[in-house]
Amino acid sequence: MGPGNTTTHRRRRAVPWVLLGLWVAVLAVVGPFASKLADVQHDRAVDYLPASADSTQVARIEDQLPGGETTELVLVYHRDGGLSAADHATAARQVAEITKENPLTAPPKGVPSRDGTTLMYPVASSAPGTDEKKRDAFVNDVRDVARTENGMTVDVGGTGALATDAAEVYNSLGGPLLYTTVAVVAVLLILIYRSPLLWLVPLAVAGVADYLSMGVAYGLHQAFGTTISGQSSGVMTILVFGAGTDYALLLISRYREELRRVERPYDAMRKALRGCGPAVLASSGTVAAGLLCLLAADLNSSRGMGPMGTVGVLCALVAMLTLLPAVLVLLGRRVFWPLVPAYGSEPKQRRSLFAAMGSSAGRRPYAVLAGGAVLLGALALGTLNLPGSLKQQDSFVHTPDSVAAIETLAKAYPGQGTQPITVITPTGRADATLAAVRDQQGVASAERGRSGKGWTEISVIAKGAPQSAAETATIKSLRGGLKGSGSYVGGPSAEQIDLQDTNARDRLVVVPIVLASVLLILIALLRSLVAPLLLVVAVIAVWGAALGIGGLVFGPLFGFEGTDPGLGLLSFVFLVALGVDYGIFLMHRMREESLAGAEPATAALTALRTTGGVIASAGLVLAATFAVLTNMGLVQLVELGFVIAVGVLLDTFLVRTYLVTSASVALRRRVWWPGRLSQEPSQPPEPRQKEPVVVA
């Protein structure tokens, strides 16, 4: 080895250390910001809504009234056999203690039920304002005083208690979600790599990427006001570990192959990055572009999910293409022990499951296509069985104190409203608005509340139960009757109506944008119209089937009372972006084989055989990470995680392996129309060296 070669070799050996140093410096800068992400997380329903929504205007104006936003609670005292005089005395004593220790907006008045089993005390305080920590402290203080005594149950409900219980679940997501995700990915990597050391490397790099994403997400919030919610923060972590592990699987598989052909790990890694880097960049770019389409959503929570998800994917990409290669090169071949890929060795040949699957698809492509289409269509019919919109009290997997209070109130006060509707009106029109509200059908009572800054608050109780069809009709009637008066109708039930309406609008706007953007990217990458259309139709079919399976299990099996209004849109965006991600791996290899001169059917089957193992491993990891959400305490997270996990599995083991391959075999060269690969070659192609086979 000459002096020049020695110098070059030393420089190359220094590159991984330089990359490690850069990552240490980046983490040192990002660290203080990453720890602050939880401080800017907000999970109130009104934080999710657009500024134009009526209920958002009500919340904004309430902040300006004396005392600011009101935290409303309901103390529910209950005994099955009927409350005794001693029970009433106990309730009065507890309420007096709560009143003494907390500044309330008005003295609480007990409202007994007709059957005598229940006594409710509405309690409200404006002291917490919009500070969620103060709200939670107030709710917990009330719960500390309102305790069960002598067999009489006491539950604290109301909108404030519901918000506190939801915040408790969201705040608990960080630790359990991260630990469970890490454990699931670790088990899968151990099974895939069968090495006591190798699995630790991509897992540790994914952890670094997650930490980086938290700091970047906090920076986005500070710079652009990006909405940070418990849901978006949790999904970002899932994407970092899921997508990051997928990219690691592809890189490590290619690196293992190159180590058999190249003597030095550094040179082998350079070849591996050149080989699989473009496909990883293209697939991650497609996912990021699909997620960024959520910026067109009007709902703050959905719009914030786009940048958060994109941050997760891009941080995972950067880490897996810089930090992971550096660590692997420094550890050398021994990281693969006991299955060390020795220089000059040949991999052990094993019968490929995907070769067998491809053969069956190749023999009967039309039969496979027809059967798959019928199966996916039948599964999609399950969407007809999806439960209606999720009510606020039904959003918990387990019944917290606030939901128990709502259930007791519903039985003890049938057909009676127990949750106020808030009307905000200009002070000069307060009397006229109050009269108009009382004249509306469905209104049980209406009382004038606080005034300030030119606005007056009117508290309305509907005759219908909270979030029932009757109460919904009352809210819509109030909005219609007060239209043009400068008044706004808000409150918890109105917020849920606005959430549903905004989600419906967002589906009509975002879905076409996602499809158009993904289709354009695929056309540019694959230089075809037919292949991109095939992939897009496939992922739409997967989305419909996954939602249909959800419809078959959410109510009958899981016992869920409703479907999150945002489930359709979010699951569509994630399944389209992630499904197309895997499609790129398959079709990119199919295009390579076609360019090498392979016949269309041969190219399709070779692509499946060579990429099927990696795609299957990646799909399993991604599905498992999203399945972690099904272990969380909120129905909307369980539903989202279930639909995406099922969709990824359908895409990986049915659509990508059988249907896309069968369609490619059946269409032959037409799959690349109108590109040059769609035309019959006029002469035999020049032979070229084939790329090394990628195996899992």
XYZ file of C-alpha atoms in Angstrom:
696
model
C 0.000 0.000 0.000
C 1.485 3.332 -1.073
C 1.652 6.550 0.975
C -1.292 8.002 -0.911
C -3.464 4.990 -0.215
C -2.427 5.020 3.445
C -3.421 8.686 3.801
C -6.745 8.080 2.080
C -7.433 5.098 4.307
C -6.718 7.158 7.442
C -9.024 9.918 6.255
C -11.778 7.443 5.603
C -11.333 5.901 9.046
C -11.744 9.394 10.528
C -15.096 10.017 8.814
C -17.213 7.870 11.218
C -15.601 9.582 14.217
C -16.335 12.995 12.731
C -19.985 12.004 12.215
C -20.217 10.805 15.818
C -18.765 14.095 17.002
C -21.281 16.065 14.953
C -24.158 14.057 16.410
C -22.906 14.649 19.946
C -22.793 18.385 19.230
C -26.294 18.362 17.686
C -27.771 16.514 20.651
C -26.084 18.917 23.058
C -27.803 21.825 21.281
C -31.170 20.092 20.901
C -31.298 18.586 24.383
C -32.666 21.612 26.291
C -35.447 22.047 23.725
C -36.421 18.370 23.584
C -37.202 18.366 27.302
C -39.636 21.271 26.837
C -41.905 19.567 24.286
C -44.338 18.330 26.937
C -44.738 21.893 28.252
C -46.256 23.117 24.956
C -48.573 20.136 24.495
C -52.283 21.025 24.603
C -55.183 18.593 24.428
C -58.300 20.706 24.944
C -60.917 20.187 22.256
C -60.949 23.925 21.582
C -57.192 23.854 20.885
C -57.872 21.434 18.036
C -60.477 23.628 16.352
C -59.916 26.318 13.707
C -60.089 29.982 14.751
C -63.247 30.478 12.692
C -65.322 27.923 14.620
C -68.107 29.285 16.856
C -66.876 27.344 19.885
C -63.338 28.694 19.387
C -64.701 32.254 19.391
C -66.617 31.509 22.591
C -63.480 30.192 24.317
C -61.458 33.206 23.148
C -64.026 35.718 24.414
C -64.480 33.854 27.709
C -60.786 34.397 28.368
C -61.461 38.170 28.255
C -64.373 38.072 30.702
C -63.788 38.686 34.435
C -62.063 35.578 35.778
C -61.288 34.193 32.313
C -62.277 30.706 31.166
C -64.491 28.756 33.572
C -63.754 25.217 34.734
C -67.110 23.502 35.260
C -67.608 20.420 37.434
C -70.559 18.381 38.655
C -70.450 16.611 42.004
C -72.676 13.527 41.837
C -73.805 11.923 45.098
C -75.617 8.599 44.708
C -77.053 5.701 46.700
C -79.048 2.939 44.988
C -81.639 2.679 47.716
C -82.123 6.425 47.981
C -80.142 9.153 49.711
C -80.773 9.575 53.442
C -80.851 12.794 55.439
C -77.339 11.974 56.659
C -76.215 11.642 53.035
C -77.593 15.076 52.211
C -75.816 16.505 55.258
C -72.533 14.880 54.200
C -72.891 16.293 50.673
C -73.646 19.787 52.039
C -70.614 19.630 54.338
C -68.279 18.573 51.529
C -69.599 21.270 49.180
C -69.152 23.884 51.920
C -65.537 22.779 52.379
C -64.929 22.994 48.613
C -66.471 26.476 48.535
C -64.270 27.588 51.443
C -61.032 26.326 49.867
C -61.664 27.349 46.237
C -62.890 30.581 44.611
C -66.121 29.619 42.838
C -68.089 31.725 40.389
C -71.353 31.127 42.302
C -72.513 29.251 45.414
C -73.325 25.640 44.417
C -76.993 24.566 44.656
C -77.983 20.940 44.975
C -80.407 19.465 42.436
C -82.006 16.183 43.618
C -83.234 13.565 41.179
C -86.924 12.669 41.088
C -86.308 9.155 42.377
C -84.257 10.450 45.319
C -81.194 8.321 44.539
C -78.964 11.123 43.294
C -78.002 14.660 44.216
C -75.878 16.813 41.895
C -74.053 20.016 42.683
C -72.791 22.080 39.706
C -69.479 23.689 40.700
C -67.579 26.238 38.603
C -64.422 28.295 39.067
C -62.672 30.786 36.824
C -59.469 30.749 38.891
C -57.624 28.207 36.691
C -58.343 30.183 33.506
C -56.690 28.559 30.497
C -53.811 27.116 32.545
C -54.249 23.348 32.233
C -52.042 22.620 35.245
C -54.142 24.923 37.447
C -57.301 23.301 36.074
C -56.020 19.837 36.942
C -55.010 21.023 40.419
C -58.498 22.462 41.002
C -60.196 19.249 39.858
C -57.952 17.106 42.038
C -58.528 19.386 45.040
C -62.283 18.959 44.616
C -61.878 15.188 44.313
C -59.797 15.095 47.494
C -62.720 16.630 49.404
C -65.600 14.854 47.617
C -64.971 11.355 48.935
C -67.235 8.346 49.345
C -68.577 8.067 52.890
C -70.794 5.446 54.550
C -71.513 3.643 51.268
C -72.679 6.748 49.391
C -70.738 7.065 46.115
C -69.339 10.429 45.027
C -68.119 11.067 41.487
C -66.760 14.325 40.113
C -67.793 14.883 36.512
C -68.320 17.783 34.160
C -66.216 19.189 31.350
C -63.327 20.153 33.615
C -63.090 16.645 35.067
C -63.268 15.078 31.591
C -60.450 17.322 30.405
C -58.325 16.441 33.445
C -58.863 12.707 32.959
C -57.967 12.997 29.260
C -54.857 15.033 30.105
C -53.801 12.362 32.599
C -53.944 9.730 29.855
C -52.058 11.928 27.375
C -49.409 12.836 29.946
C -48.879 9.162 30.722
C -48.314 8.316 27.058
C -44.717 9.514 26.911
C -43.138 6.881 29.120
C -45.330 3.811 28.441
C -45.567 4.556 24.721
C -41.802 4.898 24.360
C -40.961 1.866 26.504
C -43.512 -0.364 24.819
C -42.396 0.739 21.354
C -38.753 0.090 22.187
C -39.593 -3.345 23.609
C -41.652 -4.349 20.567
C -38.993 -3.191 18.083
C -36.252 -4.885 20.115
C -38.018 -8.260 20.071
C -38.633 -8.055 16.325
C -35.045 -7.026 15.573
C -33.682 -9.900 17.659
C -35.867 -12.330 15.706
C -34.875 -10.790 12.355
C -31.110 -10.483 12.957
C -30.545 -13.446 15.311
C -27.624 -11.562 16.838
C -27.056 -10.563 20.494
C -25.530 -7.212 19.484
C -26.730 -6.066 16.065
C -30.300 -5.302 17.147
C -29.063 -2.762 19.683
C -27.495 -0.529 17.049
C -30.569 0.504 15.008
C -32.627 0.665 18.193
C -30.183 3.049 19.864
C -29.964 5.182 16.717
C -33.776 5.333 16.570
C -33.768 6.544 20.185
C -31.333 9.322 19.248
C -33.551 10.247 16.293
C -36.580 10.407 18.587
C -34.759 12.771 20.933
C -33.750 14.932 17.970
C -37.338 15.003 16.672
C -38.598 16.260 20.033
C -36.212 19.200 19.924
C -37.057 20.026 16.314
C -40.806 19.770 17.035
C -40.430 22.217 19.924
C -38.564 24.584 17.618
C -41.371 24.385 15.044
C -43.884 25.270 17.743
C -41.875 28.258 18.892
C -41.197 29.510 15.365
C -44.518 28.839 13.618
C -47.012 28.049 16.387
C -47.414 24.424 15.261
C -50.103 22.690 17.331
C -48.607 20.021 19.624
C -51.045 17.461 21.020
C -50.600 14.196 22.865
C -51.779 12.345 19.778
C -49.349 14.027 17.370
C -46.447 13.672 19.806
C -47.170 9.963 20.246
C -47.519 9.355 16.511
C -44.214 11.151 15.910
C -42.455 8.703 18.238
C -44.143 5.768 16.496
C -42.986 7.042 13.095
C -39.409 7.580 14.270
C -39.077 4.009 15.495
C -41.219 2.409 12.779
C -39.896 4.244 9.733
C -36.366 4.485 11.150
C -36.191 0.742 11.753
C -37.476 0.143 8.212
C -34.667 2.247 6.757
C -32.171 0.452 9.000
C -33.391 -2.935 7.760
C -32.829 -1.917 4.141
C -29.393 -0.431 4.791
C -28.108 -3.247 6.990
C -29.326 -5.877 4.511
C -27.453 -4.190 1.682
C -24.399 -3.607 3.901
C -24.284 -7.288 4.835
C -24.226 -8.219 1.150
C -21.491 -5.713 0.352
C -19.299 -7.016 3.203
C -19.118 -10.324 1.348
C -17.836 -8.517 -1.762
C -15.752 -5.677 -0.270
C -12.882 -6.114 2.160
C -13.095 -2.941 4.248
C -16.325 -2.040 6.143
C -16.005 1.644 5.180
C -15.916 0.826 1.464
C -18.728 -1.707 1.875
C -20.882 0.919 3.583
C -20.238 3.437 0.790
C -21.453 0.908 -1.770
C -24.459 0.019 0.394
C -25.448 3.683 0.687
C -25.105 4.176 -3.056
C -27.192 1.074 -3.670
C -30.141 1.578 -1.338
C -29.810 5.277 -0.515
C -31.836 6.545 -3.499
C -34.762 4.206 -2.745
C -34.727 5.198 0.948
C -34.590 8.891 0.064
C -37.428 8.528 -2.442
C -39.645 6.568 -0.083
C -39.066 8.872 2.903
C -39.642 11.897 0.681
C -42.954 10.446 -0.457
C -44.052 9.820 3.141
C -43.032 13.341 4.156
C -44.853 14.876 1.177
C -48.009 12.902 1.975
C -47.958 13.964 5.621
C -47.320 17.607 4.767
C -50.588 17.619 2.826
C -52.245 17.760 6.248
C -51.220 21.423 6.343
C -54.267 21.995 4.138
C -56.528 20.793 6.969
C -58.591 23.365 8.856
C -58.498 21.370 12.090
C -55.515 22.479 14.171
C -54.791 18.971 15.458
C -54.718 17.472 11.953
C -52.716 20.391 10.557
C -50.183 20.009 13.372
C -49.951 16.251 12.770
C -48.447 16.874 9.312
C -45.281 18.720 10.394
C -44.899 16.501 13.480
C -45.046 13.313 11.411
C -42.709 14.793 8.815
C -40.211 15.747 11.515
C -40.293 12.171 12.812
C -39.703 10.632 9.373
C -36.934 13.055 8.375
C -35.110 12.790 11.705
C -35.223 9.009 11.372
C -33.924 9.283 7.800
C -30.994 11.538 8.720
C -30.011 9.347 11.657
C -30.203 6.116 9.682
C -28.169 7.489 6.763
C -25.435 9.152 8.873
C -25.237 7.955 12.479
C -26.127 4.311 11.801
C -23.489 3.869 9.057
C -20.850 5.499 11.272
C -21.575 3.181 14.209
C -21.709 0.076 12.012
C -18.388 0.906 10.347
C -16.681 1.508 13.699
C -17.977 -1.791 15.085
C -16.865 -3.674 11.981
C -17.953 -7.144 10.924
C -18.127 -8.427 14.497
C -21.432 -6.589 15.011
C -23.084 -9.373 12.971
C -21.815 -12.148 15.279
C -22.535 -15.070 15.195
C -23.578 -14.786 11.504
C -20.536 -12.758 10.418
C -20.465 -12.035 6.642
C -16.891 -12.942 5.801
C -15.160 -11.341 2.819
C -15.458 -13.584 -0.243
C -18.126 -15.829 1.304
C -21.472 -16.705 -0.240
C -24.780 -16.347 1.639
C -26.568 -19.526 2.568
C -29.247 -20.276 0.015
C -32.695 -20.816 1.476
C -36.013 -21.491 -0.133
C -37.805 -18.152 -0.304
C -41.410 -17.881 0.816
C -41.797 -14.923 -1.507
C -40.488 -16.917 -4.458
C -43.271 -19.424 -3.844
C -45.843 -16.653 -3.458
C -44.604 -14.987 -6.634
C -44.823 -18.239 -8.552
C -48.482 -18.698 -7.661
C -49.216 -15.086 -8.597
C -47.335 -15.518 -11.857
C -49.200 -18.675 -12.875
C -52.702 -17.303 -12.322
C -52.446 -13.493 -12.230
C -56.064 -12.787 -13.201
C -57.473 -15.259 -10.691
C -55.299 -13.796 -7.937
C -56.357 -10.258 -8.867
C -60.043 -11.158 -8.907
C -59.845 -13.017 -5.615
C -57.933 -10.205 -3.927
C -60.327 -7.562 -5.209
C -63.332 -9.512 -3.944
C -61.695 -10.011 -0.537
C -60.754 -6.339 -0.106
C -64.190 -5.232 -1.307
C -65.914 -7.556 1.142
C -63.775 -6.273 4.004
C -64.484 -2.666 3.020
C -68.210 -3.318 3.511
C -67.438 -3.423 7.228
C -67.236 0.374 7.158
C -71.043 0.311 7.102
C -70.856 -1.115 10.625
C -68.637 1.631 12.045
C -70.254 3.186 15.135
C -71.329 6.832 15.017
C -69.252 9.798 16.101
C -67.400 9.351 19.365
C -68.840 11.258 22.300
C -66.483 12.915 24.732
C -67.459 10.599 27.591
C -66.947 7.513 25.407
C -63.360 8.369 24.505
C -61.805 6.428 27.401
C -60.940 2.730 27.219
C -61.459 2.399 30.973
C -64.111 4.305 32.903
C -62.625 7.216 34.855
C -64.388 9.128 37.630
C -65.731 11.776 35.235
C -67.400 9.218 32.962
C -68.893 7.358 35.930
C -70.487 10.664 36.953
C -71.976 11.159 33.479
C -73.408 7.627 33.461
C -75.015 8.156 36.881
C -76.498 11.488 35.788
C -77.929 9.957 32.615
C -79.811 7.336 34.648
C -80.949 9.635 37.441
C -81.941 12.612 35.263
C -83.293 11.006 32.067
C -83.911 13.414 29.202
C -82.538 16.344 31.172
C -79.522 18.452 30.240
C -76.734 18.498 32.803
C -74.058 20.276 30.761
C -74.359 23.998 29.967
C -74.290 25.445 26.469
C -72.527 28.813 26.374
C -73.851 31.733 24.337
C -71.644 34.804 23.997
C -73.411 37.935 22.801
C -72.617 41.676 22.551
C -73.600 43.309 25.826
C -75.883 45.792 24.067
C -77.969 42.885 22.730
C -77.852 40.754 25.899
C -81.530 41.155 26.832
C -82.773 40.503 23.297
C -80.459 37.497 22.940
C -81.575 36.066 26.292
C -85.220 36.350 25.249
C -84.495 34.758 21.869
C -82.619 31.884 23.522
C -85.444 31.172 25.956
C -87.897 31.065 23.046
C -85.884 28.395 21.213
C -87.363 24.907 21.188
C -85.312 22.459 23.246
C -84.073 25.025 25.782
C -84.899 24.144 29.394
C -83.420 27.258 30.991
C -81.144 30.202 30.210
C -79.476 32.567 32.661
C -77.423 35.694 32.134
C -73.805 35.312 33.241
C -70.670 37.451 33.330
C -70.136 40.628 31.327
C -66.991 42.452 30.282
C -65.044 43.804 27.324
C -68.327 44.423 25.500
C -69.555 40.808 25.784
C -72.074 38.981 27.944
C -72.166 35.274 28.727
C -75.462 33.367 28.782
C -75.543 29.862 30.253
C -78.114 27.583 28.588
C -79.347 24.170 29.722
C -80.931 22.034 27.000
C -83.780 19.634 27.585
C -81.827 16.858 25.894
C -78.985 14.892 27.473
C -75.399 15.978 26.678
C -74.313 15.148 23.100
C -77.651 13.513 22.341
C -79.512 14.091 19.092
C -81.924 16.372 20.956
C -79.145 18.554 22.383
C -77.390 18.682 18.997
C -80.626 19.892 17.410
C -80.937 22.550 20.118
C -77.397 23.849 19.487
C -77.983 24.023 15.732
C -81.306 25.747 16.339
C -79.644 28.322 18.596
C -76.972 29.025 16.000
C -79.573 29.399 13.301
C -81.793 31.655 15.394
C -78.910 33.902 16.483
C -77.311 34.125 13.055
C -76.499 37.709 12.124
C -76.709 38.971 15.700
C -72.978 38.795 16.377
C -73.532 36.030 18.932
C -71.624 32.744 19.231
C -72.729 29.369 20.597
C -70.076 27.220 22.238
C -69.395 24.843 25.089
C -68.272 21.192 25.148
C -71.099 19.769 23.041
C -70.790 22.579 20.484
C -67.054 21.852 20.281
C -67.785 18.237 19.335
C -70.169 19.398 16.584
C -67.499 21.757 15.241
C -64.936 18.932 15.334
C -67.199 16.717 13.228
C -68.003 19.478 10.742
C -64.351 20.502 10.363
C -63.223 16.917 9.903
C -65.825 16.443 7.170
C -64.539 19.555 5.394
C -60.921 18.452 5.763
C -61.610 15.055 4.189
C -62.980 16.742 1.076
C -59.946 19.023 0.805
C -56.981 16.955 2.022
C -57.728 13.566 0.422
C -57.539 14.854 -3.202
C -54.358 16.803 -2.390
C -52.704 13.708 -0.900
C -53.658 11.573 -3.895
C -52.482 14.178 -6.396
C -49.151 14.829 -4.680
C -48.320 11.156 -4.162
C -49.328 10.345 -7.738
C -47.116 13.109 -9.164
C -44.135 11.950 -7.097
C -44.623 8.357 -8.234
C -44.904 9.417 -11.876
C -41.616 11.301 -11.563
C -39.892 8.387 -9.824
C -41.208 5.514 -11.945
C -41.546 7.446 -15.243
C -44.895 5.849 -15.908
C -48.591 6.561 -15.514
C -49.904 3.025 -15.126
C -47.553 1.852 -12.345
C -48.271 4.886 -10.108
C -52.033 4.504 -10.657
C -51.720 0.827 -9.747
C -49.954 1.651 -6.480
C -52.410 4.407 -5.548
C -55.465 2.241 -6.260
C -53.871 -0.518 -4.176
C -53.335 1.671 -1.116
C -56.862 3.090 -1.363
C -58.192 -0.483 -1.368
C -56.046 -1.262 1.673
C -57.416 1.785 3.510
C -61.011 0.795 2.811
C -60.433 -2.799 3.908
C -58.607 -1.750 7.101
C -61.433 0.629 8.049
C -63.905 -2.141 7.270
C -62.137 -4.524 9.648
C -62.315 -1.765 12.232
C -66.068 -1.581 11.693
C -66.314 -5.319 12.338
C -64.435 -5.205 15.655
C -64.745 -1.732 17.218
C -68.289 -2.173 18.467
C -68.852 -5.949 18.656
C -65.412 -6.912 19.983
C -63.881 -3.837 21.630
C -67.160 -2.388 22.880
C -66.459 1.117 21.566
C -69.479 3.401 21.439
C -68.241 5.622 18.630
C -65.630 6.374 15.987
C -63.241 9.296 16.246
C -64.247 11.902 13.605
C -60.625 12.255 12.499
C -60.009 8.512 12.033
C -60.880 8.414 8.334
C -58.625 11.279 7.312
C -55.588 10.430 9.459
C -55.669 6.720 8.635
C -55.997 7.565 4.931
C -52.985 9.880 4.946
C -50.787 7.453 6.880
C -51.781 4.338 4.938
C -51.423 6.015 1.544
C -48.030 7.524 2.410
C -46.654 4.413 4.129
C -48.171 1.979 1.613
C -46.694 3.832 -1.332
C -43.398 3.800 0.592
C -43.252 -0.007 0.297
C -44.539 0.150 -3.252
C -41.517 2.226 -4.218
C -39.152 -0.495 -2.941
C -40.908 -3.135 -5.046
C -41.501 -1.156 -8.227
C -38.025 0.401 -8.152
C -36.481 -3.085 -8.167
C -38.927 -4.195 -10.870
C -37.831 -1.253 -13.001
C -34.158 -2.143 -12.448
C -34.787 -5.713 -13.635
C -36.673 -4.442 -16.674
C -33.855 -2.061 -17.562
C -31.455 -5.017 -17.318
C -33.448 -6.747 -20.051
C -35.673 -9.075 -18.034
C -39.075 -9.944 -19.424
C -41.976 -8.180 -17.602
C -43.184 -11.270 -15.748
C -39.642 -12.245 -14.789
C -38.891 -8.705 -13.608
C -41.973 -8.672 -11.387
C -41.251 -12.064 -9.820
C -37.556 -11.288 -9.334
C -38.424 -7.995 -7.635
C -40.759 -9.796 -5.249
C -38.247 -12.530 -4.515
C -35.379 -10.127 -3.823
C -37.247 -7.411 -1.893
C -40.066 -9.431 -0.331
C -38.101 -10.412 2.763
C -37.013 -6.867 3.552
C -40.489 -5.448 2.863
C -42.080 -8.122 5.069
C -39.665 -7.405 7.931
C -40.187 -3.667 7.571
C -43.959 -4.089 7.412
C -43.998 -6.213 10.551
C -41.957 -3.641 12.448
C -44.099 -0.722 11.294
C -47.365 -2.537 12.036
C -46.100 -3.563 15.469
C -45.095 0.000 16.365
C -48.506 1.391 15.421
C -50.158 -1.519 17.259
C -48.566 -0.121 20.433
C -51.222 2.612 20.301
C -53.919 -0.031 20.904
C -52.556 -0.401 24.433
C -53.132 3.269 25.251
C -56.074 4.538 27.286
C -57.974 6.605 24.708
C -60.346 5.160 22.120
C -59.182 7.496 19.348
C -55.582 6.280 19.758
C -56.644 2.631 19.860
C -58.729 3.047 16.694
C -55.977 4.884 14.817
C -53.303 2.375 15.819
C -55.509 -0.598 14.961
C -56.529 0.625 11.497
C -52.982 1.597 10.487
C -51.450 -1.638 11.835
C -54.040 -3.793 10.052
C -53.647 -1.742 6.882
C -49.854 -2.127 6.876
C -50.178 -5.901 7.328
C -52.730 -6.146 4.504
C -50.493 -4.058 2.291
C -47.369 -6.069 3.131
C -48.670 -9.629 2.870
C -51.581 -9.370 0.437
C -51.547 -6.290 -1.755
C -47.806 -5.785 -2.218
C -46.963 -9.486 -2.602
C -49.926 -10.887 -4.509
C -52.011 -8.152 -6.081
C -49.387 -5.659 -7.283
C -47.197 -8.506 -8.514
C -50.142 -10.205 -10.271
C -51.220 -6.925 -11.865
C -47.672 -6.318 -13.094
C -47.521 -9.822 -14.589
C -50.933 -9.388 -16.245
C -50.183 -5.913 -17.640
C -46.686 -6.896 -18.779
C -44.946 -3.942 -20.473
C -48.104 -1.850 -20.286
C -47.387 -1.295 -16.575
C -44.629 1.160 -17.658
C -46.781 3.054 -20.185
C -46.040 5.554 -21.660
C -42.340 5.256 -20.780
C -39.828 3.584 -23.005
C -39.994 0.358 -20.990
C -43.565 -0.095 -22.242
C -42.294 -0.711 -25.788
C -40.882 -3.954 -27.119
C -37.101 -3.697 -27.538
C -35.980 -3.548 -31.171
C -32.822 -5.488 -30.367
C -31.513 -7.495 -27.421
C -30.277 -5.199 -24.645
C -26.626 -4.937 -23.791
C -25.828 -7.226 -20.861
C -24.943 -5.454 -17.655
C -23.873 -6.602 -14.230
C -26.864 -7.169 -11.985
C -27.145 -5.458 -8.646
C -26.493 -7.656 -5.605
C -29.565 -9.343 -4.226
C -31.067 -7.692 -1.151
C -32.123 -10.199 1.477
C -33.625 -9.765 4.910
